[in-house]
Coordinates of C-alpha atoms in Angstrom, one line a residue:
Chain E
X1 CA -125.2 -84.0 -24.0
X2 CA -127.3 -82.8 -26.7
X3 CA -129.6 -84.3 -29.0
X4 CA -129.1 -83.3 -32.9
X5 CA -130.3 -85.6 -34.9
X6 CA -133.1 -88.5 -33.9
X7 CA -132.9 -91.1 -37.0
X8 CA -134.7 -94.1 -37.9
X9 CA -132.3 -96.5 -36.8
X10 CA -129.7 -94.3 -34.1
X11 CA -129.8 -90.8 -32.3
X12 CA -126.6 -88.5 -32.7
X13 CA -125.7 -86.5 -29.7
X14 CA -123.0 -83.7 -29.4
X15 CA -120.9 -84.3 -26.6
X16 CA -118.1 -82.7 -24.3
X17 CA -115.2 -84.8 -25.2
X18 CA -114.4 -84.6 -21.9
X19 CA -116.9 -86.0 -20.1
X20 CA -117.4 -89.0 -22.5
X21 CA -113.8 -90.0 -23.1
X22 CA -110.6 -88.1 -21.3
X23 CA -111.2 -85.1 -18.5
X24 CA -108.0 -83.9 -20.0
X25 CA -108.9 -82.6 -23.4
X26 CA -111.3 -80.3 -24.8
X27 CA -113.6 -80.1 -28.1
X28 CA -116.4 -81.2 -28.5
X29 CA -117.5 -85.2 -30.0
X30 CA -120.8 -87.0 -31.7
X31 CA -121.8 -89.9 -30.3
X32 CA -123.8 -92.2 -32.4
X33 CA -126.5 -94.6 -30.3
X34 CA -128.3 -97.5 -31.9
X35 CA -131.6 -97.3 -30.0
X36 CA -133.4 -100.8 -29.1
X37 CA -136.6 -101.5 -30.5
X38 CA -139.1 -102.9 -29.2
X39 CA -141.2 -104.2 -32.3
X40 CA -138.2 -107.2 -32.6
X41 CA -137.3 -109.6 -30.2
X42 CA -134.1 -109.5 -28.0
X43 CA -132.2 -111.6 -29.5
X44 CA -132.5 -110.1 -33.3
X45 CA -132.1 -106.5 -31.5
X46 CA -129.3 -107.2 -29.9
X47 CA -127.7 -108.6 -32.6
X48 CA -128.0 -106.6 -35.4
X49 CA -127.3 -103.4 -33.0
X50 CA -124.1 -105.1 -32.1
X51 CA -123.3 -105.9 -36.1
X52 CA -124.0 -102.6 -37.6
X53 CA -122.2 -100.5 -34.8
X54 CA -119.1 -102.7 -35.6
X55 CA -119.8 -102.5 -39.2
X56 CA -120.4 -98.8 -39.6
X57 CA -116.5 -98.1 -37.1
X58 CA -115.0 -100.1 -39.7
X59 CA -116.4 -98.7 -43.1
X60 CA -115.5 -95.2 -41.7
X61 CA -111.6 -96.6 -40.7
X62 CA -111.5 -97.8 -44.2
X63 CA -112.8 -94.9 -46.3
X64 CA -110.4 -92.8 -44.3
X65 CA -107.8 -95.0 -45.1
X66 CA -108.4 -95.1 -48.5
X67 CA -108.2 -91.0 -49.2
X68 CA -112.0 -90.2 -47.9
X69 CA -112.5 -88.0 -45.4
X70 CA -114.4 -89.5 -42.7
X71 CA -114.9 -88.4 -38.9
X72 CA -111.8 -89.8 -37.1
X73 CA -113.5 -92.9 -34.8
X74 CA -112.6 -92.3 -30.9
X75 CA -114.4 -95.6 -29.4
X76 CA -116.8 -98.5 -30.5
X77 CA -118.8 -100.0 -28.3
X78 CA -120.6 -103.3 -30.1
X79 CA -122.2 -104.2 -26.9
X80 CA -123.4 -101.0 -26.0
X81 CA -124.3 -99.7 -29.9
X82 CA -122.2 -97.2 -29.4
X83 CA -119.9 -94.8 -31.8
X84 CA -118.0 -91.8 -30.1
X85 CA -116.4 -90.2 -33.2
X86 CA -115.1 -87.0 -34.2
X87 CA -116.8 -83.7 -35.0
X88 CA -116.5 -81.9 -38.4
X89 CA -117.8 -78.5 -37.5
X90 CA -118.8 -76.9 -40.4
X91 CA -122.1 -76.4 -43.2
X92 CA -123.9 -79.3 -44.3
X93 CA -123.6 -79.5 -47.7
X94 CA -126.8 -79.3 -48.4
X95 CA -127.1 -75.7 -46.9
X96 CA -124.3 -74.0 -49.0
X97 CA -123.9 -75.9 -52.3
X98 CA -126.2 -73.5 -54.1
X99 CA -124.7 -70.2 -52.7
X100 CA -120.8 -70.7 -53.3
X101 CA -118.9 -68.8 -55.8
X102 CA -118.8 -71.3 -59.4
X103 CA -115.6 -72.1 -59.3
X104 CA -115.6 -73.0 -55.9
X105 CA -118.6 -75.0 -56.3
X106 CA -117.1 -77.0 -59.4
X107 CA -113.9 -78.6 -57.3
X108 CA -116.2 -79.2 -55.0
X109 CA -118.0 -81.5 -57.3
X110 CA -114.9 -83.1 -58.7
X111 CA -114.2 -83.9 -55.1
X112 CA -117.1 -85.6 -54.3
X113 CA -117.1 -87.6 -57.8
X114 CA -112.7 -88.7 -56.3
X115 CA -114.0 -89.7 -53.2
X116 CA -116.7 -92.0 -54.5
X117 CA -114.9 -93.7 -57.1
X118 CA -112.0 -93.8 -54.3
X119 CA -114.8 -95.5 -51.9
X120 CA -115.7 -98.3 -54.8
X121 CA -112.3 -98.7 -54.9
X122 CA -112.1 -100.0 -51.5
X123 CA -114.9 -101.9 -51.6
X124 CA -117.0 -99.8 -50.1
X125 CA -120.2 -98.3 -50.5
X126 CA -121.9 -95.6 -49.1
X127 CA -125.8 -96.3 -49.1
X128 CA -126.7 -93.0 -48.5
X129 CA -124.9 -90.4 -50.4
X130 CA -127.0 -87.0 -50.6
X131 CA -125.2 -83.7 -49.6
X132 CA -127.3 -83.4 -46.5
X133 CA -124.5 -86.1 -45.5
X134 CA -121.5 -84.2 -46.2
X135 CA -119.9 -81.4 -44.0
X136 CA -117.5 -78.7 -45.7
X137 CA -115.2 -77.8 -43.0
X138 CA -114.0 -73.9 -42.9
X139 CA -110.9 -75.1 -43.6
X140 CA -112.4 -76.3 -47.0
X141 CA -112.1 -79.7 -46.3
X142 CA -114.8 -82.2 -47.1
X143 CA -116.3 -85.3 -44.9
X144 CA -118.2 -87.8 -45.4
X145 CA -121.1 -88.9 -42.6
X146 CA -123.0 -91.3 -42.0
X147 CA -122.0 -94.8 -43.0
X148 CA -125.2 -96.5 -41.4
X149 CA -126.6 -98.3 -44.6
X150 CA -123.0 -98.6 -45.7
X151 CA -121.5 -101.8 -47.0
X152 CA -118.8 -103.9 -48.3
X153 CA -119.7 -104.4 -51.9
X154 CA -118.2 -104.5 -55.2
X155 CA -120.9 -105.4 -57.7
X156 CA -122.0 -102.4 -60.8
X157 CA -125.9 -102.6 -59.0
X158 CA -124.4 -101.4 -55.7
X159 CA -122.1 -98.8 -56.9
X160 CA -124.5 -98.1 -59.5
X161 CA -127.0 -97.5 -57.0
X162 CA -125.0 -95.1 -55.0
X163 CA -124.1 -92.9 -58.0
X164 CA -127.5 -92.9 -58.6
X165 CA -129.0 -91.9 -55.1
X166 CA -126.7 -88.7 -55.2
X167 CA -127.6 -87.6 -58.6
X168 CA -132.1 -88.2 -57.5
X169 CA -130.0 -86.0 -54.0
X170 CA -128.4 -83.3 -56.3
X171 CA -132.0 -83.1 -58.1
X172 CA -134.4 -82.7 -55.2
X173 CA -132.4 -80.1 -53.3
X174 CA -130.3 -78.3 -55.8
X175 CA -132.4 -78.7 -59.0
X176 CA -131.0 -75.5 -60.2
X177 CA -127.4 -76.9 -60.5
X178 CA -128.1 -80.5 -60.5
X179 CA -127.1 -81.0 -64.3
X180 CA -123.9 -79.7 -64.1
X181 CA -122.8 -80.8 -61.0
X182 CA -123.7 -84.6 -61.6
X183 CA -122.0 -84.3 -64.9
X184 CA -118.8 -82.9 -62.9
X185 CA -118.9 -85.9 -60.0
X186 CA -119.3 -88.6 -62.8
X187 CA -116.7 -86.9 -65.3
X188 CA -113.9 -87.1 -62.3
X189 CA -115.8 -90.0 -60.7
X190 CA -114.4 -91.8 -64.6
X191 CA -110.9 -90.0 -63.7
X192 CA -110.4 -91.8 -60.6
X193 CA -112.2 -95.0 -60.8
X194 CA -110.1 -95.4 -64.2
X195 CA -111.0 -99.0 -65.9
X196 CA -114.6 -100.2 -65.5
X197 CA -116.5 -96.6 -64.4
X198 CA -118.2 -96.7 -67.7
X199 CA -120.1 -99.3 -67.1
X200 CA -121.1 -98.4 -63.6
X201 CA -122.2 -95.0 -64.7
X202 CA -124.7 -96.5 -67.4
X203 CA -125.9 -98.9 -64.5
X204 CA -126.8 -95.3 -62.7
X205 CA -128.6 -94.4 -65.4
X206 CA -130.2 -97.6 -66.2
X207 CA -131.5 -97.1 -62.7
X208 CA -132.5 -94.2 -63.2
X209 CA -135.2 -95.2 -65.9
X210 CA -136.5 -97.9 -63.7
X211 CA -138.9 -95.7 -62.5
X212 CA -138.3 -97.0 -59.0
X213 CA -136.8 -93.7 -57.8
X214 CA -137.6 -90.9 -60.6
X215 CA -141.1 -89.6 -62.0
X216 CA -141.6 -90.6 -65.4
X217 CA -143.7 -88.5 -67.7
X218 CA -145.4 -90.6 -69.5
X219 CA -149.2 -91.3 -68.8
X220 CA -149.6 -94.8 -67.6
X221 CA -152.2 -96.0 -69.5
X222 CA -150.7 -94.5 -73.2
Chain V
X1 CA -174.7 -91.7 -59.0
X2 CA -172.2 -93.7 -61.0
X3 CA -171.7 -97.5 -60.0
X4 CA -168.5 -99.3 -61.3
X5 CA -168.0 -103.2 -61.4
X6 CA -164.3 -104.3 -60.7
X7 CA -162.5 -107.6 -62.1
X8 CA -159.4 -108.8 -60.3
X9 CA -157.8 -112.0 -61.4
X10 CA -153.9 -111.6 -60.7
X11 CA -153.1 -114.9 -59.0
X12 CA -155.2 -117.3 -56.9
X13 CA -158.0 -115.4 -56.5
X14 CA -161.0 -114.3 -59.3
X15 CA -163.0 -111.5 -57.6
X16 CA -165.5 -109.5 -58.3
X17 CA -166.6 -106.2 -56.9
X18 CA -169.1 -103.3 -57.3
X19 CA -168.4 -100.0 -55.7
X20 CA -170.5 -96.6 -56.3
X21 CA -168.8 -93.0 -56.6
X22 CA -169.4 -92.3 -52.7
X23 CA -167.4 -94.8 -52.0
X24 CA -169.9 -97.6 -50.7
X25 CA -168.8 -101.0 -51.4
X26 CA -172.3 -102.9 -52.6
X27 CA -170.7 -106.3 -53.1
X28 CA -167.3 -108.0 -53.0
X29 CA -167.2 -111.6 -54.5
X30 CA -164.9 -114.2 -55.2
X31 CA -163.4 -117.6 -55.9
X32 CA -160.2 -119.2 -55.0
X33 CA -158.2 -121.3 -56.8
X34 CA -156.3 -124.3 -55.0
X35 CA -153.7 -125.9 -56.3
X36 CA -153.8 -129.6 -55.5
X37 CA -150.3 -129.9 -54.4
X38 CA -147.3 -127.5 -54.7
X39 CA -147.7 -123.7 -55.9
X40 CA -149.6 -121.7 -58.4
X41 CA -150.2 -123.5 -61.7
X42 CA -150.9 -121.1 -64.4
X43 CA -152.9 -122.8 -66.8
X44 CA -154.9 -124.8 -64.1
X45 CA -155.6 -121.1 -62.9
X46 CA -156.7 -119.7 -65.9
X47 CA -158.7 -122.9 -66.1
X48 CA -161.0 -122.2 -62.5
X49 CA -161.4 -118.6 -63.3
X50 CA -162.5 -119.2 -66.7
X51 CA -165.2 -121.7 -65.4
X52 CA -166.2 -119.3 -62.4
X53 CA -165.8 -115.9 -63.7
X54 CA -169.7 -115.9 -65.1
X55 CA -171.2 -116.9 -61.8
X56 CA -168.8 -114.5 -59.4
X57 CA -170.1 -111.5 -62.0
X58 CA -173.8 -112.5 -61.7
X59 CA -173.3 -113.7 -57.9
X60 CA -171.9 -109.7 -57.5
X61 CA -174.6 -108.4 -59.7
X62 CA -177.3 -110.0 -57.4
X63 CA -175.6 -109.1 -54.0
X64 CA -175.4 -105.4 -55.6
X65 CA -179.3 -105.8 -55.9
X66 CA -178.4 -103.8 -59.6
X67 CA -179.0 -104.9 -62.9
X68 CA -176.5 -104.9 -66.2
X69 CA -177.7 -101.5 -67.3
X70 CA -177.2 -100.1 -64.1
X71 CA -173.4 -100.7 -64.5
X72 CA -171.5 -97.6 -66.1
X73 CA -167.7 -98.3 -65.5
X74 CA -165.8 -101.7 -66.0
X75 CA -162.5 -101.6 -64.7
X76 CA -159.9 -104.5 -64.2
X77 CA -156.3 -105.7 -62.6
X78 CA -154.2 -105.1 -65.7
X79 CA -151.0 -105.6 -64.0
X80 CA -149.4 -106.9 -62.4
X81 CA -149.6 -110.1 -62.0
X82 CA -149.1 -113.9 -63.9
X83 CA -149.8 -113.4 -67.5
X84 CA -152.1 -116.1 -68.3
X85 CA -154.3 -115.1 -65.5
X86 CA -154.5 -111.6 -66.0
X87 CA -155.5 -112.6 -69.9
X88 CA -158.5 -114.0 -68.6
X89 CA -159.8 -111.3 -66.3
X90 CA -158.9 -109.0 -68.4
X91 CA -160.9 -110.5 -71.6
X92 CA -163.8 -110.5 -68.8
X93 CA -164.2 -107.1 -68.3
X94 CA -163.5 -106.5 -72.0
X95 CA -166.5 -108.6 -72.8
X96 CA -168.5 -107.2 -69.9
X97 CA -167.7 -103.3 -71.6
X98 CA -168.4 -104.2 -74.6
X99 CA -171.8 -105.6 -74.3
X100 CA -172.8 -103.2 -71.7
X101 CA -171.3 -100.4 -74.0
X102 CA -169.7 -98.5 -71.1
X103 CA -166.0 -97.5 -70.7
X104 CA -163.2 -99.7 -69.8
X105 CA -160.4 -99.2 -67.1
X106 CA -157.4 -101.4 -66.3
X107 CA -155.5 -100.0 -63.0
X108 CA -152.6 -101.4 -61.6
X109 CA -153.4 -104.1 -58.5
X110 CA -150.8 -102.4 -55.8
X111 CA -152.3 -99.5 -55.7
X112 CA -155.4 -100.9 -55.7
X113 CA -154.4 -102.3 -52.4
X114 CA -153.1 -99.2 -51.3
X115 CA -156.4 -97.1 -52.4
X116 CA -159.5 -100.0 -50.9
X117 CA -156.6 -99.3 -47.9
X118 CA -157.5 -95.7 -47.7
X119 CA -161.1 -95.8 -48.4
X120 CA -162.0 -98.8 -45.3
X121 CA -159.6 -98.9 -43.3
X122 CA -159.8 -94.7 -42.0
X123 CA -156.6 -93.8 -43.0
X124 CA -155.6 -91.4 -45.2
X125 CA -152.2 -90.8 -46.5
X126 CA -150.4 -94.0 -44.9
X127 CA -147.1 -95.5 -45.2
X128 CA -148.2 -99.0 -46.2
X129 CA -146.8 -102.4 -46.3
X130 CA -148.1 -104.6 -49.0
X131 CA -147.1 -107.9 -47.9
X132 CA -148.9 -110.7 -49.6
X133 CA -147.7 -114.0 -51.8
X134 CA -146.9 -112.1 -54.7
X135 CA -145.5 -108.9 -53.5
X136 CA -143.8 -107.3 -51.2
X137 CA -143.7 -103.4 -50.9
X138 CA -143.0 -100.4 -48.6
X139 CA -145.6 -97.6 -50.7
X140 CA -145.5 -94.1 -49.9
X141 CA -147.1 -91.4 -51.3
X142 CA -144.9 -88.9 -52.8
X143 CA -145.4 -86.0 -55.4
X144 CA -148.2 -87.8 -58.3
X145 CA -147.1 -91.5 -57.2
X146 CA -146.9 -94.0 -54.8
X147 CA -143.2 -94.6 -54.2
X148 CA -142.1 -97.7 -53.2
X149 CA -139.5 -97.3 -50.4
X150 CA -138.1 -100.4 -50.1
X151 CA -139.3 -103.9 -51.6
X152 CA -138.5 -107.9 -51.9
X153 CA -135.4 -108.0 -54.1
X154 CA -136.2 -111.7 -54.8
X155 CA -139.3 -113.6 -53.4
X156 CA -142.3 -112.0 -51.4
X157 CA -142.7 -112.7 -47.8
X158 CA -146.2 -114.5 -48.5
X159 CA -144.1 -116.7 -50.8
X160 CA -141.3 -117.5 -48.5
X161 CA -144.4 -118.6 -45.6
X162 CA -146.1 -120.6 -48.2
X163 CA -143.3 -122.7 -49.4
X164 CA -141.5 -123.2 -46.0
X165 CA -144.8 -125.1 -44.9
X166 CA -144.8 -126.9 -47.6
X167 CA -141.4 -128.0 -47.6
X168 CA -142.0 -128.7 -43.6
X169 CA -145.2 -130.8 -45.0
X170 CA -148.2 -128.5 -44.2
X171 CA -151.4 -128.6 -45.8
X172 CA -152.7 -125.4 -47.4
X173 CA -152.9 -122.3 -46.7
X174 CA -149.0 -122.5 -45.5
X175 CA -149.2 -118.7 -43.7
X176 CA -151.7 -119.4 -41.0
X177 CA -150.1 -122.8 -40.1
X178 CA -146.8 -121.5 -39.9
X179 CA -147.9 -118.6 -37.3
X180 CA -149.5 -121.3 -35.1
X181 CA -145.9 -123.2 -35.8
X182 CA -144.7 -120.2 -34.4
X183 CA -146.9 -119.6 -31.5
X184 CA -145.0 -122.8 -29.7
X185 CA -141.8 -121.7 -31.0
X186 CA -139.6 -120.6 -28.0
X187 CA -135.9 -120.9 -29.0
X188 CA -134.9 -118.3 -31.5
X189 CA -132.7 -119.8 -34.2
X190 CA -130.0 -117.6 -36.1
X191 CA -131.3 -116.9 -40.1
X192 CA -130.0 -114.4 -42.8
X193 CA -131.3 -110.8 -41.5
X194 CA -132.0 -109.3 -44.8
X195 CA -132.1 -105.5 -45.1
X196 CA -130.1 -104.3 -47.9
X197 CA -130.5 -100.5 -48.0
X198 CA -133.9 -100.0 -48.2
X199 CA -135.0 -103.3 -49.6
X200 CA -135.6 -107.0 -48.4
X201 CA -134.4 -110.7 -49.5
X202 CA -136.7 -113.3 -48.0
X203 CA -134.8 -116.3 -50.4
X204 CA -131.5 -117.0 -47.9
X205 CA -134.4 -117.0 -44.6
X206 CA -136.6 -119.4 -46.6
X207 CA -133.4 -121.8 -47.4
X208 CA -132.0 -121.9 -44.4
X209 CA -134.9 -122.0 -42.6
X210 CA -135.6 -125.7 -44.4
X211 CA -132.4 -126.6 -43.8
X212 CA -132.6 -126.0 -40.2
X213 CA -135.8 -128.6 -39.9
X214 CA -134.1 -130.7 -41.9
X215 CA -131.1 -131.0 -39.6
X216 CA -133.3 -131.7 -36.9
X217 CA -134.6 -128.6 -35.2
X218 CA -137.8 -128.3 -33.9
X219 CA -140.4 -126.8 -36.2
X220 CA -141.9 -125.0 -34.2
X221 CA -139.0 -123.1 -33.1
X222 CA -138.0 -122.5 -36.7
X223 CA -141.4 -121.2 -37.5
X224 CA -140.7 -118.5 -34.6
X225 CA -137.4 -117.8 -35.7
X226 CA -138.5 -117.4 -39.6
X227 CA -141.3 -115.0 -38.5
X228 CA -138.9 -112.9 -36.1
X229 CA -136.8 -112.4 -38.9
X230 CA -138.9 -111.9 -42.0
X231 CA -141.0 -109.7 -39.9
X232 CA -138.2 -107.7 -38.4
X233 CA -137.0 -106.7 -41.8
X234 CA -140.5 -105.7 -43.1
X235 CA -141.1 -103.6 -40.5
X236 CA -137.6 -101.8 -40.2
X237 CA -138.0 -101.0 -43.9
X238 CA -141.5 -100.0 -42.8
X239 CA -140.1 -97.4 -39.9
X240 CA -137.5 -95.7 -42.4
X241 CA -140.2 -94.6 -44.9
X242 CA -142.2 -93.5 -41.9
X243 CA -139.3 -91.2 -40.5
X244 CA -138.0 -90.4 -43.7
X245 CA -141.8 -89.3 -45.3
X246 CA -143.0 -88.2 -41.5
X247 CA -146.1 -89.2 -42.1
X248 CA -148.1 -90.2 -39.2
X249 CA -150.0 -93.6 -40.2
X250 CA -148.9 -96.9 -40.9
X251 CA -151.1 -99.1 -43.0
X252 CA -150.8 -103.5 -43.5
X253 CA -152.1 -105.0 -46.3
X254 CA -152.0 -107.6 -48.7
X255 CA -152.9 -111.4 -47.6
X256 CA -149.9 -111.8 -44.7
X257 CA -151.8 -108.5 -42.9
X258 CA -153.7 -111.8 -41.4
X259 CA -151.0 -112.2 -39.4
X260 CA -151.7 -111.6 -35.9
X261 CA -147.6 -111.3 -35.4
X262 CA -146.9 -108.9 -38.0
X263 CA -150.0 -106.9 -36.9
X264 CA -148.4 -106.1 -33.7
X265 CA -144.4 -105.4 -34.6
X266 CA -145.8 -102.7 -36.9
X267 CA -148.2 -101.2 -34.4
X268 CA -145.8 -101.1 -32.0
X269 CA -143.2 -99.9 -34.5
X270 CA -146.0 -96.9 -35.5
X271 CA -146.6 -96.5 -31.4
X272 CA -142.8 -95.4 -31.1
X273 CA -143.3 -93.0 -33.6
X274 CA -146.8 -91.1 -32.7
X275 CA -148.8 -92.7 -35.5
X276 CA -151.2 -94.5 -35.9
X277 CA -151.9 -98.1 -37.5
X278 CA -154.3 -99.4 -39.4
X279 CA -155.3 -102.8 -40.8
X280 CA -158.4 -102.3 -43.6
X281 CA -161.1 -105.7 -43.3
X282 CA -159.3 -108.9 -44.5
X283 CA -161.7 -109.3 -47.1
X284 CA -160.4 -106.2 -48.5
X285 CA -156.6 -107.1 -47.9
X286 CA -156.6 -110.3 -49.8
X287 CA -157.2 -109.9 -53.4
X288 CA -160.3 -108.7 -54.1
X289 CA -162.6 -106.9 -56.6
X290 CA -163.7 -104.3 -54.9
X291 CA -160.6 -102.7 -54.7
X292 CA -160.2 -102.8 -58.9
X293 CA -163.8 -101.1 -58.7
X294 CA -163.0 -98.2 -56.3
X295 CA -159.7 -97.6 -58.0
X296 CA -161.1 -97.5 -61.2
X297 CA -163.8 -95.2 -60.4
X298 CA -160.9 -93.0 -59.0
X299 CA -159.2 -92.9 -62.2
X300 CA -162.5 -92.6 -64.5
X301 CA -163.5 -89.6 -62.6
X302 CA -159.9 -88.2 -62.7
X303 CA -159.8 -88.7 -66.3
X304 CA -158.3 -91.6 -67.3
X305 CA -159.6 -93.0 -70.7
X306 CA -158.6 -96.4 -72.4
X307 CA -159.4 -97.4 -75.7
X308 CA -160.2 -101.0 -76.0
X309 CA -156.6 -101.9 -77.9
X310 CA -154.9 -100.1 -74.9
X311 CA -156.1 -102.6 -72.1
X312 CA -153.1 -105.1 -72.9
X313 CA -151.7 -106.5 -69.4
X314 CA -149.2 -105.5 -68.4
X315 CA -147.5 -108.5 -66.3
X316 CA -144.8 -106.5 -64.5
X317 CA -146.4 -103.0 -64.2
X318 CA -144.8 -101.3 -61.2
X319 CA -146.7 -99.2 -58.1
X320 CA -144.4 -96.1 -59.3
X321 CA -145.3 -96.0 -62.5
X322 CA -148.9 -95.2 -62.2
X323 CA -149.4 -91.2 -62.6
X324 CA -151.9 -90.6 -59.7
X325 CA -154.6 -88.5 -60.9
X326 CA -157.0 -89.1 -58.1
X327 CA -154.8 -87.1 -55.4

């Protein structure tokens, strides 16, 4: 088993599916571990371990049930904080965004602005949407990872919030394109979401001018 | 060498501080406003600083060993904070400029926090958590500001403390009597874990919490259980900044960085990740003057420059929106 990713919160391994889950079939599987920590007592670590593993299985079985690509969940283990899931083996979007041929680039957009507004639909939202957290799969298919600050939540704020989060992603890392592709997600984001997007995309903007998240230019003292 | 004399009056607390350009803190004074009974009042605030804030500025003067002439900066807490209050500190150091004729300097009281932080307690580009009874933030420096990762999205931790021991019938100061509480606490009770994202709700702990003594439970195991949980949240919000930033020190501050409790989840929590923790001298995590002093010398010597009609206070002036010169 090996180690790819150490997070805040869980470490992500890349495993034989064999040896985790049947001796009979091949390929390869993550498995997601919710570390303990020691700063909290037992009884809040065990608990919230046990919550969010169950939480995170079922936000992934719903996207994917709702149109959104999502690794395909093999076993959940509350007890244990445990997710063995699927593995999309592919480029992070993060990596090849800014290198694809236009046209390309542009459904890609659109896709990601349908599976959003197909996630709010459900109820769901992502917490962490940035394009380090989407795989493109060769085959051209697109996957949404990592649910772990995921929730159940229908309110503008929250949905608001995620919009938001991937447009301050799209302008970090892919500043030369970020205009244009945020104005693609939210224009098929509208398409999709249908009655009601309008007022969750001026929340994302609203955000935006918060100042929580973005730079402002102004001098503080002016 | 260039001496500036800092006003804080935000909340409880009227402070006064002097701090020359090397960095050396020549006198930190204050006075504390306590409410009879119940929380902050206001106007009964304004009222004790008003009366004190002539004898903390002399009383810091004298400690200082300087005279009025030897002051060249003024700089205050113009934000944020309760209105009223800040009025009065801020008229203060108005006063104090203009009579002295030497420039004026209203910085913003979090990163105040954050910057005394750096200067005494040997760190220097921490994650902090600003815990106290007014705020609660998660601050990391990030490109010009200091970001706040993650935050109270209804009533600070200090708050939530305060008003559980008074509802349980404490005397003042709530925090400390809660963490002895909390010491013969040995049951842990379920309460609302609150980590929403990146942010914190303390308001469904606090409410519950009361409701759990009310029904009956021992106090002292609620106490334990509402620390536990508050905590827990604070410093998971704490650990995400640190791996998301990868910086490599954790800073506490604010009033609740008293906490012997808190003290150790977060330097255990910085242990696990290679860094190292820091607490800066309470007198210099509670509110205090000294911190408006070094920050404003920071930002005078950076280039800030305030004309007298530009030090209005700003009641609900954010950590993130301060352009950070200094750095």
């Amino acid at each position: 088993m090996e180690m790819i990713k150490k997070g805040a919160e869980a470490d992500l391994y890349l495993a034989e599916f064999s040896s985790l889950l049947h001796p009979g079939r091949r390929g390869k599987v993550i498995l997601k571990l919710r570390v303990s920590k020691k700063y909290r007592i037992q009884e809040i670590d065990n608990w919230l371990r046990r919550y969010r593993t169950s939480l995170e299985a079922k936000l992934m079985i719903d996207a994917k049930r709702a149109g959104v690509p999502t690794p395909t969940i093999l076993e959940v283990d509350p007890d244990g904080a445990k997710i063995v899931m699927s593995f999309s083996e592919g480029e992070q979007l993060k990596n090849v965004l800014d290198r694809l041929p236009v046209r390309r680039r542009r459904l890609i957009c659109r896709k990601i602005g349908r599976y959003i507004a197909r996630l709010h639909l459900a109820g769901i939202v992502h917490g962490d949407l940035t394009t380090s957290n989407m795989i493109l799969e060769r085959s051209g298919r697109l996957v949404l990872i990592d649910f772990g600050l995921g929730c159940y939540d229908t309110s503008v704020e929250a949905r608001g919030v995620d919009l938001h989060l991937l447009r301050r992603a799209l302008e970090s890392v892919h500043f030369k394109i970020a205009g244009e592709a945020y104005r693609l997600v939210v224009d098929e984001y509208r398409n999709t979401f249908g009655r009601g997007a309008g007022e969750i995309i001026r929340r994302a903007e609203e955000i935006s001018k918060r100042g929580r998240y973005v730079a402002k230019e102004e001098r503080a003292w002016r | 060498m260039m001496i500036c004399l800092g006003i804080e009056g935000t909340a409880h607390t009227f402070g006064v501080g002097v701090v020359n350009q090397s960095g050396k803190i020549l006198a930190n004074c204050w006075r504390t406003y306590v409410p009879e009974e119940g929380g902050i009042h206001p106007r009964e605030a304004v009222q004790f600083h008003a009366r004190c804030a002539g004898e903390v500025i002399e009383e810091a003067m004298r400690m200082a060993g300087i005279s009025p002439s030897d002051i060249d900066l003024v700089s205050f807490s113009q934000g944020p904070g309760l209105g009223p209050v800040l009025r009065t500190a801020a008229t203060a150091a108005r006063a104090l400029a203009v009579w002295l004729n030497v420039p004026i300097v209203g910085v913003n009281h979090c990163v105040a926090h954050v910057e005394i932080g750096r200067l005494t307690g040997r760190a220097e580009d921490p994650v902090t958590g600003y815990v106290s009874g007014g705020n609660t933030q998660i601050i990391a420096f990030s490109s010009g500001r200091y970001r706040i990762f993650g935050e109270t999205l209804d009533i600070p931790l200090g708050n939530c403390l305060d008003v559980f021991a008074r509802r349980i019938g404490l005397p003042h100061p709530g925090g400390p009597k809660v963490e002895e509480l909390a010491k013969r606490g040995t049951r842990y009770l379920r309460l609302p874990y609150a980590v929403k994202g990146m942010d914190m709700s303390f308001s469904g702990i606090l409410s519950e919490a009361i409701r759990l003594v009310e029904g009956g439970e021992a106090p002292e195991d609620v106490a334990y259980s509402l620390q536990e949980t508050a905590f827990a949240a604070v410093v998971e919000v704490a650990e995400r900044a640190l791996a998301h930033t990868e910086k490599d020190e954790v800073m506490l501050t604010g009033g609740v960085a008293a906490n012997r409790r808190l003290r150790e989840m977060l330097r255990t929590m910085a242990g696990e990740h290679g860094a190292k923790f820091v607490v800066p001298p309470f007198e210099l995590c509670q509110d205090n003057g000294a911190m408006i002093a070094w920050t404003g010398l920071l930002a005078y010597r950076s280039g800030w420059r305030q004309r007298l009609e530009e030090t209005q206070v700003r009641q609900r002036w954010r950590t993130d929106e301060v352009e950070v010169t200094w750095r």
